[in-house]
Amino acid sequence: MRYERKFVVDSLSKYQVESMVLVHKALFRPIHKPRQINNIYFDTHNFTFYSDNVIGKSSRKKVRIRWYGETFALAEKPVLEYKLKTGAVGSKLSFKLKPFNPAEKITAESLRNLIAESEVPDWVKEEFKYLEPKLINSYTRKYFLTDNTKFRLTLDSNLTYINIGKYGVSFSEKQIDNYNLVVELKYDIEADEYANAIGSGFAFRLSKSSKYVNGIECFNKYLTV
Protein backbone atom coordinates (compact mmCIF):
# COMPACT_ATOMS: atom_id res chain seq x y z
CA MET A 1 0.00 0.00 0.00
CA ARG A 2 1.39 3.38 -0.92
CA TYR A 3 0.54 6.94 -1.83
CA GLU A 4 1.16 8.46 -5.25
CA ARG A 5 1.21 12.18 -5.91
CA LYS A 6 1.15 13.29 -9.54
CA PHE A 7 2.37 16.55 -10.98
CA VAL A 8 1.84 17.62 -14.59
CA VAL A 9 4.48 19.99 -15.92
CA ASP A 10 3.77 21.95 -19.10
CA SER A 11 5.89 25.07 -18.64
CA LEU A 12 9.36 23.62 -17.98
CA SER A 13 11.72 21.53 -20.07
CA LYS A 14 12.75 18.03 -19.09
CA TYR A 15 16.23 19.38 -18.31
CA GLN A 16 14.79 22.06 -16.00
CA VAL A 17 12.61 19.54 -14.15
CA GLU A 18 15.46 17.11 -13.71
CA SER A 19 17.71 19.89 -12.40
CA MET A 20 15.02 20.88 -9.89
CA VAL A 21 14.80 17.27 -8.69
CA LEU A 22 18.55 16.94 -8.27
CA VAL A 23 18.90 20.12 -6.14
CA HIS A 24 15.92 19.22 -3.90
CA LYS A 25 16.73 19.24 -0.18
CA ALA A 26 15.68 15.58 0.10
CA LEU A 27 18.72 14.66 -2.02
CA PHE A 28 17.11 12.80 -4.89
CA ARG A 29 19.57 10.75 -6.91
CA PRO A 30 19.08 8.79 -10.14
CA ILE A 31 18.48 5.06 -9.87
CA HIS A 32 18.25 2.62 -12.77
CA LYS A 33 18.80 3.59 -16.36
CA PRO A 34 16.01 5.45 -18.17
CA ARG A 35 13.76 3.03 -20.03
CA GLN A 36 10.75 2.99 -22.27
CA ILE A 37 7.54 1.72 -20.71
CA ASN A 38 4.68 0.36 -22.78
CA ASN A 39 1.13 -0.43 -21.67
CA ILE A 40 -1.99 -1.95 -23.13
CA TYR A 41 -4.96 -0.74 -21.09
CA PHE A 42 -8.19 -2.72 -20.76
CA ASP A 43 -11.69 -1.65 -19.89
CA THR A 44 -15.24 -2.89 -20.15
CA HIS A 45 -17.21 -2.32 -23.34
CA ASN A 46 -18.83 0.72 -21.70
CA PHE A 47 -15.58 2.17 -20.31
CA THR A 48 -16.42 1.51 -16.66
CA PHE A 49 -12.83 1.97 -15.40
CA TYR A 50 -12.49 5.23 -17.33
CA SER A 51 -15.77 6.55 -15.91
CA ASP A 52 -14.86 5.58 -12.33
CA ASN A 53 -11.63 7.52 -12.66
CA VAL A 54 -13.19 10.61 -14.19
CA ILE A 55 -15.96 10.94 -11.61
CA GLY A 56 -13.49 10.29 -8.78
CA LYS A 57 -15.06 7.12 -7.44
CA SER A 58 -13.37 6.21 -4.16
CA SER A 59 -12.65 2.60 -5.19
CA ARG A 60 -11.39 2.24 -8.73
CA LYS A 61 -8.93 0.22 -10.77
CA LYS A 62 -6.89 0.07 -13.94
CA VAL A 63 -5.99 -3.11 -15.77
CA ARG A 64 -2.99 -3.17 -18.08
CA ILE A 65 -0.27 -5.29 -19.64
CA ARG A 66 3.14 -3.66 -19.21
CA TRP A 67 6.49 -4.34 -20.86
CA TYR A 68 9.79 -2.51 -21.40
CA GLY A 69 11.75 -1.69 -24.55
CA GLU A 70 10.44 -1.06 -28.05
CA THR A 71 6.67 -0.92 -28.29
CA PHE A 72 6.34 -3.18 -31.32
CA ALA A 73 9.09 -5.69 -30.63
CA LEU A 74 8.94 -8.99 -28.76
CA ALA A 75 7.72 -8.38 -25.21
CA GLU A 76 9.89 -10.93 -23.40
CA LYS A 77 8.71 -10.27 -19.85
CA PRO A 78 5.21 -8.78 -19.99
CA VAL A 79 3.31 -8.34 -16.74
CA LEU A 80 -0.43 -8.06 -16.20
CA GLU A 81 -1.09 -5.42 -13.56
CA TYR A 82 -4.18 -4.50 -11.58
CA LYS A 83 -3.76 -1.03 -10.08
CA LEU A 84 -6.26 -0.66 -7.25
CA LYS A 85 -7.07 2.68 -5.63
CA THR A 86 -9.05 3.40 -2.47
CA GLY A 87 -9.11 7.13 -1.93
CA ALA A 88 -5.50 8.30 -2.31
CA VAL A 89 -3.99 4.95 -1.30
CA GLY A 90 -2.98 2.52 -4.01
CA SER A 91 -1.87 -1.08 -4.31
CA LYS A 92 -0.98 -3.34 -7.21
CA LEU A 93 -1.41 -6.98 -8.18
CA SER A 94 1.06 -8.32 -10.75
CA PHE A 95 1.06 -11.54 -12.78
CA LYS A 96 3.78 -12.67 -15.17
CA LEU A 97 2.60 -13.47 -18.68
CA LYS A 98 4.02 -15.48 -21.54
CA PRO A 99 6.11 -13.53 -24.06
CA PHE A 100 4.13 -12.11 -26.96
CA ASN A 101 4.73 -9.92 -29.98
CA PRO A 102 2.75 -6.63 -29.98
CA ALA A 103 3.63 -6.22 -33.66
CA GLU A 104 1.10 -8.93 -34.42
CA LYS A 105 -2.57 -8.05 -34.46
CA ILE A 106 -3.71 -6.88 -31.04
CA THR A 107 -7.34 -7.80 -30.49
CA ALA A 108 -9.50 -8.76 -27.54
CA GLU A 109 -9.39 -12.38 -28.69
CA SER A 110 -5.60 -12.59 -29.06
CA LEU A 111 -5.02 -11.02 -25.65
CA ARG A 112 -7.61 -13.22 -23.97
CA ASN A 113 -5.73 -16.19 -25.40
CA LEU A 114 -2.50 -14.79 -23.94
CA ILE A 115 -4.14 -14.51 -20.52
CA ALA A 116 -5.66 -17.99 -20.79
CA GLU A 117 -2.28 -19.54 -21.68
CA SER A 118 -0.41 -17.79 -18.86
CA GLU A 119 -0.24 -18.74 -15.19
CA VAL A 120 -2.78 -16.35 -13.73
CA PRO A 121 -5.63 -16.99 -11.25
CA ASP A 122 -8.92 -18.31 -12.56
CA TRP A 123 -10.74 -15.13 -11.48
CA VAL A 124 -8.50 -13.12 -13.81
CA LYS A 125 -9.27 -15.39 -16.77
CA GLU A 126 -12.96 -15.09 -15.97
CA GLU A 127 -12.85 -11.29 -15.77
CA PHE A 128 -11.05 -11.04 -19.11
CA LYS A 129 -14.10 -12.51 -20.82
CA TYR A 130 -15.63 -9.06 -20.30
CA LEU A 131 -12.63 -6.78 -20.87
CA GLU A 132 -11.40 -5.22 -24.11
CA PRO A 133 -8.07 -3.60 -25.05
CA LYS A 134 -8.68 0.11 -25.47
CA LEU A 135 -5.34 1.92 -25.64
CA ILE A 136 -1.59 1.53 -26.07
CA ASN A 137 0.59 4.14 -24.45
CA SER A 138 4.33 4.47 -24.09
CA TYR A 139 6.76 6.92 -22.53
CA THR A 140 10.36 7.32 -21.40
CA ARG A 141 10.82 7.12 -17.63
CA LYS A 142 13.64 8.31 -15.40
CA TYR A 143 13.83 7.17 -11.77
CA PHE A 144 15.07 8.97 -8.65
CA LEU A 145 15.27 8.04 -4.95
CA THR A 146 15.76 10.22 -1.87
CA ASP A 147 18.83 9.83 0.31
CA ASN A 148 16.73 8.17 3.04
CA THR A 149 15.14 5.85 0.42
CA LYS A 150 11.62 6.71 1.63
CA PHE A 151 10.51 8.62 -1.49
CA ARG A 152 10.77 7.51 -5.10
CA LEU A 153 10.19 9.94 -7.95
CA THR A 154 9.66 9.21 -11.63
CA LEU A 155 9.81 11.59 -14.58
CA ASP A 156 7.90 10.60 -17.72
CA SER A 157 8.36 12.22 -21.13
CA ASN A 158 7.70 11.45 -24.82
CA LEU A 159 4.11 10.43 -24.05
CA THR A 160 2.58 8.50 -26.94
CA TYR A 161 -0.98 7.18 -27.32
CA ILE A 162 -2.34 4.73 -29.92
CA ASN A 163 -6.00 3.86 -30.18
CA ILE A 164 -7.20 0.24 -30.19
CA GLY A 165 -10.49 -0.11 -31.99
CA LYS A 166 -12.84 -2.99 -32.60
CA TYR A 167 -10.54 -4.53 -35.20
CA GLY A 168 -7.23 -3.90 -33.47
CA VAL A 169 -4.57 -1.19 -33.34
CA SER A 170 -5.33 1.90 -35.40
CA PHE A 171 -1.99 3.42 -36.38
CA SER A 172 -3.79 6.31 -38.06
CA GLU A 173 -5.02 7.27 -34.59
CA LYS A 174 -1.75 8.09 -32.85
CA GLN A 175 -1.06 11.08 -30.64
CA ILE A 176 2.38 12.20 -29.44
CA ASP A 177 2.55 14.64 -26.52
CA ASN A 178 5.91 16.44 -26.58
CA TYR A 179 4.78 19.23 -24.28
CA ASN A 180 3.67 17.69 -21.02
CA LEU A 181 5.86 15.90 -18.48
CA VAL A 182 4.46 13.75 -15.70
CA VAL A 183 6.21 13.63 -12.32
CA GLU A 184 5.06 11.06 -9.76
CA LEU A 185 6.10 10.98 -6.11
CA LYS A 186 5.60 7.55 -4.52
CA TYR A 187 5.96 6.58 -0.89
CA ASP A 188 4.68 4.20 1.77
CA ILE A 189 1.83 5.19 4.05
CA GLU A 190 4.07 5.65 7.08
CA ALA A 191 6.02 8.40 5.28
CA ASP A 192 2.92 10.50 4.52
CA GLU A 193 3.63 13.04 7.29
CA TYR A 194 6.75 14.14 5.37
CA ALA A 195 5.15 14.22 1.91
CA ASN A 196 3.98 17.84 2.04
CA ALA A 197 7.48 19.01 2.81
CA ILE A 198 8.83 17.02 -0.11
CA GLY A 199 6.13 18.20 -2.51
CA SER A 200 6.48 21.85 -1.54
CA GLY A 201 10.05 21.76 -2.83
CA PHE A 202 8.79 21.58 -6.41
CA ALA A 203 7.27 24.32 -8.54
CA PHE A 204 4.74 21.87 -9.96
CA ARG A 205 1.00 21.64 -9.55
CA LEU A 206 -0.64 18.55 -8.13
CA SER A 207 -2.89 16.90 -10.67
CA LYS A 208 -5.40 14.06 -11.00
CA SER A 209 -3.92 13.43 -14.43
CA SER A 210 -4.18 9.85 -15.66
CA LYS A 211 -2.33 8.67 -18.76
CA TYR A 212 -5.15 6.23 -19.42
CA VAL A 213 -7.84 8.91 -19.15
CA ASN A 214 -5.84 11.35 -21.29
CA GLY A 215 -5.28 8.71 -23.95
CA ILE A 216 -8.90 7.65 -24.07
CA GLU A 217 -10.00 11.27 -24.44
CA CYS A 218 -7.62 11.74 -27.38
CA PHE A 219 -9.71 9.35 -29.45
CA ASN A 220 -13.16 9.52 -27.86
CA LYS A 221 -14.08 13.20 -27.87
CA TYR A 222 -17.74 12.62 -27.11
CA LEU A 223 -17.43 9.92 -24.49
CA THR A 224 -19.71 10.75 -21.55
CA VAL A 225 -19.77 9.49 -17.98
Tab-separated table of C-alpha atoms in Angstrom:
chain	number	residue	atom	x	y	z
A	1	MET	CA	0.000	0.000	0.000
A	2	ARG	CA	1.390	3.384	-0.925
A	3	TYR	CA	0.537	6.944	-1.834
A	4	GLU	CA	1.157	8.461	-5.254
A	5	ARG	CA	1.213	12.181	-5.913
A	6	LYS	CA	1.154	13.290	-9.535
A	7	PHE	CA	2.367	16.554	-10.981
A	8	VAL	CA	1.837	17.616	-14.595
A	9	VAL	CA	4.484	19.992	-15.921
A	10	ASP	CA	3.774	21.951	-19.102
A	11	SER	CA	5.893	25.067	-18.644
A	12	LEU	CA	9.358	23.616	-17.981
A	13	SER	CA	11.724	21.531	-20.072
A	14	LYS	CA	12.754	18.033	-19.087
A	15	TYR	CA	16.233	19.379	-18.307
A	16	GLN	CA	14.788	22.058	-16.002
A	17	VAL	CA	12.608	19.536	-14.148
A	18	GLU	CA	15.457	17.105	-13.705
A	19	SER	CA	17.705	19.894	-12.402
A	20	MET	CA	15.023	20.884	-9.893
A	21	VAL	CA	14.795	17.274	-8.691
A	22	LEU	CA	18.554	16.941	-8.268
A	23	VAL	CA	18.896	20.118	-6.139
A	24	HIS	CA	15.923	19.219	-3.901
A	25	LYS	CA	16.735	19.235	-0.182
A	26	ALA	CA	15.681	15.579	0.101
A	27	LEU	CA	18.724	14.662	-2.016
A	28	PHE	CA	17.113	12.804	-4.885
A	29	ARG	CA	19.569	10.751	-6.909
A	30	PRO	CA	19.081	8.793	-10.144
A	31	ILE	CA	18.476	5.056	-9.872
A	32	HIS	CA	18.245	2.615	-12.774
A	33	LYS	CA	18.796	3.592	-16.363
A	34	PRO	CA	16.015	5.455	-18.174
A	35	ARG	CA	13.759	3.035	-20.027
A	36	GLN	CA	10.749	2.987	-22.272
A	37	ILE	CA	7.544	1.717	-20.710
A	38	ASN	CA	4.681	0.356	-22.777
A	39	ASN	CA	1.134	-0.435	-21.668
A	40	ILE	CA	-1.991	-1.950	-23.131
A	41	TYR	CA	-4.965	-0.741	-21.094
A	42	PHE	CA	-8.186	-2.718	-20.762
A	43	ASP	CA	-11.692	-1.647	-19.895
A	44	THR	CA	-15.244	-2.888	-20.150
A	45	HIS	CA	-17.213	-2.318	-23.343
A	46	ASN	CA	-18.832	0.720	-21.698
A	47	PHE	CA	-15.582	2.172	-20.312
A	48	THR	CA	-16.419	1.506	-16.662
A	49	PHE	CA	-12.834	1.972	-15.404
A	50	TYR	CA	-12.491	5.230	-17.334
A	51	SER	CA	-15.774	6.549	-15.912
A	52	ASP	CA	-14.864	5.582	-12.334
A	53	ASN	CA	-11.626	7.517	-12.657
A	54	VAL	CA	-13.186	10.614	-14.191
A	55	ILE	CA	-15.960	10.944	-11.607
A	56	GLY	CA	-13.488	10.291	-8.776
A	57	LYS	CA	-15.061	7.116	-7.437
A	58	SER	CA	-13.366	6.210	-4.159
A	59	SER	CA	-12.652	2.604	-5.186
A	60	ARG	CA	-11.395	2.243	-8.729
A	61	LYS	CA	-8.929	0.225	-10.766
A	62	LYS	CA	-6.887	0.073	-13.937
A	63	VAL	CA	-5.986	-3.111	-15.772
A	64	ARG	CA	-2.989	-3.174	-18.079
A	65	ILE	CA	-0.266	-5.289	-19.636
A	66	ARG	CA	3.142	-3.657	-19.208
A	67	TRP	CA	6.487	-4.342	-20.858
A	68	TYR	CA	9.787	-2.511	-21.399
A	69	GLY	CA	11.752	-1.689	-24.547
A	70	GLU	CA	10.435	-1.059	-28.050
A	71	THR	CA	6.674	-0.921	-28.292
A	72	PHE	CA	6.341	-3.182	-31.317
A	73	ALA	CA	9.087	-5.687	-30.633
A	74	LEU	CA	8.941	-8.988	-28.760
A	75	ALA	CA	7.724	-8.380	-25.208
A	76	GLU	CA	9.888	-10.928	-23.396
A	77	LYS	CA	8.709	-10.272	-19.851
A	78	PRO	CA	5.215	-8.778	-19.986
A	79	VAL	CA	3.307	-8.338	-16.740
A	80	LEU	CA	-0.431	-8.065	-16.199
A	81	GLU	CA	-1.092	-5.420	-13.562
A	82	TYR	CA	-4.181	-4.502	-11.583
A	83	LYS	CA	-3.759	-1.034	-10.079
A	84	LEU	CA	-6.257	-0.656	-7.247
A	85	LYS	CA	-7.069	2.682	-5.634
A	86	THR	CA	-9.054	3.405	-2.474
A	87	GLY	CA	-9.106	7.131	-1.932
A	88	ALA	CA	-5.503	8.295	-2.313
A	89	VAL	CA	-3.990	4.948	-1.302
A	90	GLY	CA	-2.982	2.517	-4.010
A	91	SER	CA	-1.873	-1.079	-4.311
A	92	LYS	CA	-0.977	-3.337	-7.206
A	93	LEU	CA	-1.412	-6.975	-8.182
A	94	SER	CA	1.062	-8.322	-10.747
A	95	PHE	CA	1.060	-11.544	-12.780
A	96	LYS	CA	3.781	-12.667	-15.173
A	97	LEU	CA	2.600	-13.469	-18.682
A	98	LYS	CA	4.024	-15.485	-21.536
A	99	PRO	CA	6.110	-13.535	-24.056
A	100	PHE	CA	4.130	-12.112	-26.961
A	101	ASN	CA	4.730	-9.916	-29.975
A	102	PRO	CA	2.750	-6.632	-29.979
A	103	ALA	CA	3.627	-6.216	-33.664
A	104	GLU	CA	1.102	-8.933	-34.422
A	105	LYS	CA	-2.574	-8.050	-34.460
A	106	ILE	CA	-3.709	-6.877	-31.039
A	107	THR	CA	-7.343	-7.797	-30.488
A	108	ALA	CA	-9.502	-8.758	-27.537
A	109	GLU	CA	-9.390	-12.379	-28.692
A	110	SER	CA	-5.604	-12.590	-29.064
A	111	LEU	CA	-5.023	-11.024	-25.654
A	112	ARG	CA	-7.615	-13.223	-23.966
A	113	ASN	CA	-5.730	-16.190	-25.398
A	114	LEU	CA	-2.499	-14.788	-23.943
A	115	ILE	CA	-4.140	-14.513	-20.525
A	116	ALA	CA	-5.661	-17.992	-20.795
A	117	GLU	CA	-2.281	-19.536	-21.681
A	118	SER	CA	-0.412	-17.786	-18.856
A	119	GLU	CA	-0.242	-18.744	-15.194
A	120	VAL	CA	-2.784	-16.351	-13.728
A	121	PRO	CA	-5.629	-16.993	-11.249
A	122	ASP	CA	-8.924	-18.307	-12.562
A	123	TRP	CA	-10.743	-15.135	-11.480
A	124	VAL	CA	-8.504	-13.116	-13.808
A	125	LYS	CA	-9.273	-15.388	-16.766
A	126	GLU	CA	-12.956	-15.085	-15.968
A	127	GLU	CA	-12.854	-11.289	-15.772
A	128	PHE	CA	-11.050	-11.044	-19.107
A	129	LYS	CA	-14.095	-12.511	-20.818
A	130	TYR	CA	-15.633	-9.061	-20.305
A	131	LEU	CA	-12.632	-6.780	-20.875
A	132	GLU	CA	-11.399	-5.224	-24.114
A	133	PRO	CA	-8.066	-3.603	-25.048
A	134	LYS	CA	-8.682	0.109	-25.467
A	135	LEU	CA	-5.344	1.917	-25.644
A	136	ILE	CA	-1.592	1.533	-26.069
A	137	ASN	CA	0.595	4.135	-24.447
A	138	SER	CA	4.335	4.471	-24.087
A	139	TYR	CA	6.760	6.920	-22.529
A	140	THR	CA	10.356	7.320	-21.398
A	141	ARG	CA	10.815	7.120	-17.630
A	142	LYS	CA	13.638	8.310	-15.403
A	143	TYR	CA	13.834	7.165	-11.769
A	144	PHE	CA	15.066	8.970	-8.650
A	145	LEU	CA	15.271	8.038	-4.954
A	146	THR	CA	15.763	10.215	-1.870
A	147	ASP	CA	18.829	9.829	0.311
A	148	ASN	CA	16.730	8.172	3.043
A	149	THR	CA	15.142	5.847	0.417
A	150	LYS	CA	11.615	6.714	1.626
A	151	PHE	CA	10.505	8.617	-1.493
A	152	ARG	CA	10.767	7.513	-5.105
A	153	LEU	CA	10.191	9.944	-7.954
A	154	THR	CA	9.665	9.208	-11.628
A	155	LEU	CA	9.811	11.587	-14.575
A	156	ASP	CA	7.895	10.600	-17.718
A	157	SER	CA	8.364	12.215	-21.128
A	158	ASN	CA	7.702	11.454	-24.815
A	159	LEU	CA	4.115	10.430	-24.048
A	160	THR	CA	2.577	8.502	-26.940
A	161	TYR	CA	-0.982	7.180	-27.323
A	162	ILE	CA	-2.341	4.730	-29.924
A	163	ASN	CA	-6.002	3.855	-30.178
A	164	ILE	CA	-7.204	0.237	-30.186
A	165	GLY	CA	-10.491	-0.112	-31.994
A	166	LYS	CA	-12.845	-2.991	-32.595
A	167	TYR	CA	-10.538	-4.532	-35.200
A	168	GLY	CA	-7.231	-3.904	-33.466
A	169	VAL	CA	-4.572	-1.192	-33.342
A	170	SER	CA	-5.333	1.902	-35.399
A	171	PHE	CA	-1.989	3.419	-36.384
A	172	SER	CA	-3.788	6.311	-38.060
A	173	GLU	CA	-5.019	7.270	-34.586
A	174	LYS	CA	-1.749	8.089	-32.847
A	175	GLN	CA	-1.057	11.082	-30.640
A	176	ILE	CA	2.377	12.201	-29.435
A	177	ASP	CA	2.547	14.645	-26.518
A	178	ASN	CA	5.905	16.440	-26.576
A	179	TYR	CA	4.780	19.234	-24.278
A	180	ASN	CA	3.673	17.687	-21.016
A	181	LEU	CA	5.857	15.903	-18.479
A	182	VAL	CA	4.458	13.752	-15.698
A	183	VAL	CA	6.207	13.628	-12.319
A	184	GLU	CA	5.061	11.056	-9.757
A	185	LEU	CA	6.099	10.980	-6.110
A	186	LYS	CA	5.598	7.548	-4.520
A	187	TYR	CA	5.961	6.582	-0.886
A	188	ASP	CA	4.682	4.199	1.768
A	189	ILE	CA	1.825	5.194	4.050
A	190	GLU	CA	4.067	5.653	7.085
A	191	ALA	CA	6.023	8.404	5.282
A	192	ASP	CA	2.920	10.504	4.523
A	193	GLU	CA	3.630	13.038	7.285
A	194	TYR	CA	6.745	14.145	5.373
A	195	ALA	CA	5.151	14.216	1.913
A	196	ASN	CA	3.981	17.845	2.040
A	197	ALA	CA	7.485	19.011	2.811
A	198	ILE	CA	8.828	17.016	-0.113
A	199	GLY	CA	6.127	18.196	-2.513
A	200	SER	CA	6.481	21.849	-1.541
A	201	GLY	CA	10.048	21.762	-2.834
A	202	PHE	CA	8.794	21.581	-6.413
A	203	ALA	CA	7.273	24.323	-8.540
A	204	PHE	CA	4.743	21.867	-9.964
A	205	ARG	CA	0.997	21.643	-9.550
A	206	LEU	CA	-0.639	18.552	-8.126
A	207	SER	CA	-2.893	16.905	-10.668
A	208	LYS	CA	-5.400	14.056	-10.996
A	209	SER	CA	-3.916	13.426	-14.432
A	210	SER	CA	-4.175	9.849	-15.658
A	211	LYS	CA	-2.334	8.675	-18.760
A	212	TYR	CA	-5.146	6.229	-19.422
A	213	VAL	CA	-7.837	8.911	-19.153
A	214	ASN	CA	-5.836	11.349	-21.291
A	215	GLY	CA	-5.277	8.709	-23.950
A	216	ILE	CA	-8.904	7.646	-24.072
A	217	GLU	CA	-9.995	11.266	-24.439
A	218	CYS	CA	-7.616	11.743	-27.375
A	219	PHE	CA	-9.715	9.348	-29.446
A	220	ASN	CA	-13.160	9.524	-27.855
A	221	LYS	CA	-14.077	13.197	-27.873
A	222	TYR	CA	-17.736	12.619	-27.111
A	223	LEU	CA	-17.434	9.917	-24.490
A	224	THR	CA	-19.715	10.749	-21.554
A	225	VAL	CA	-19.768	9.491	-17.976
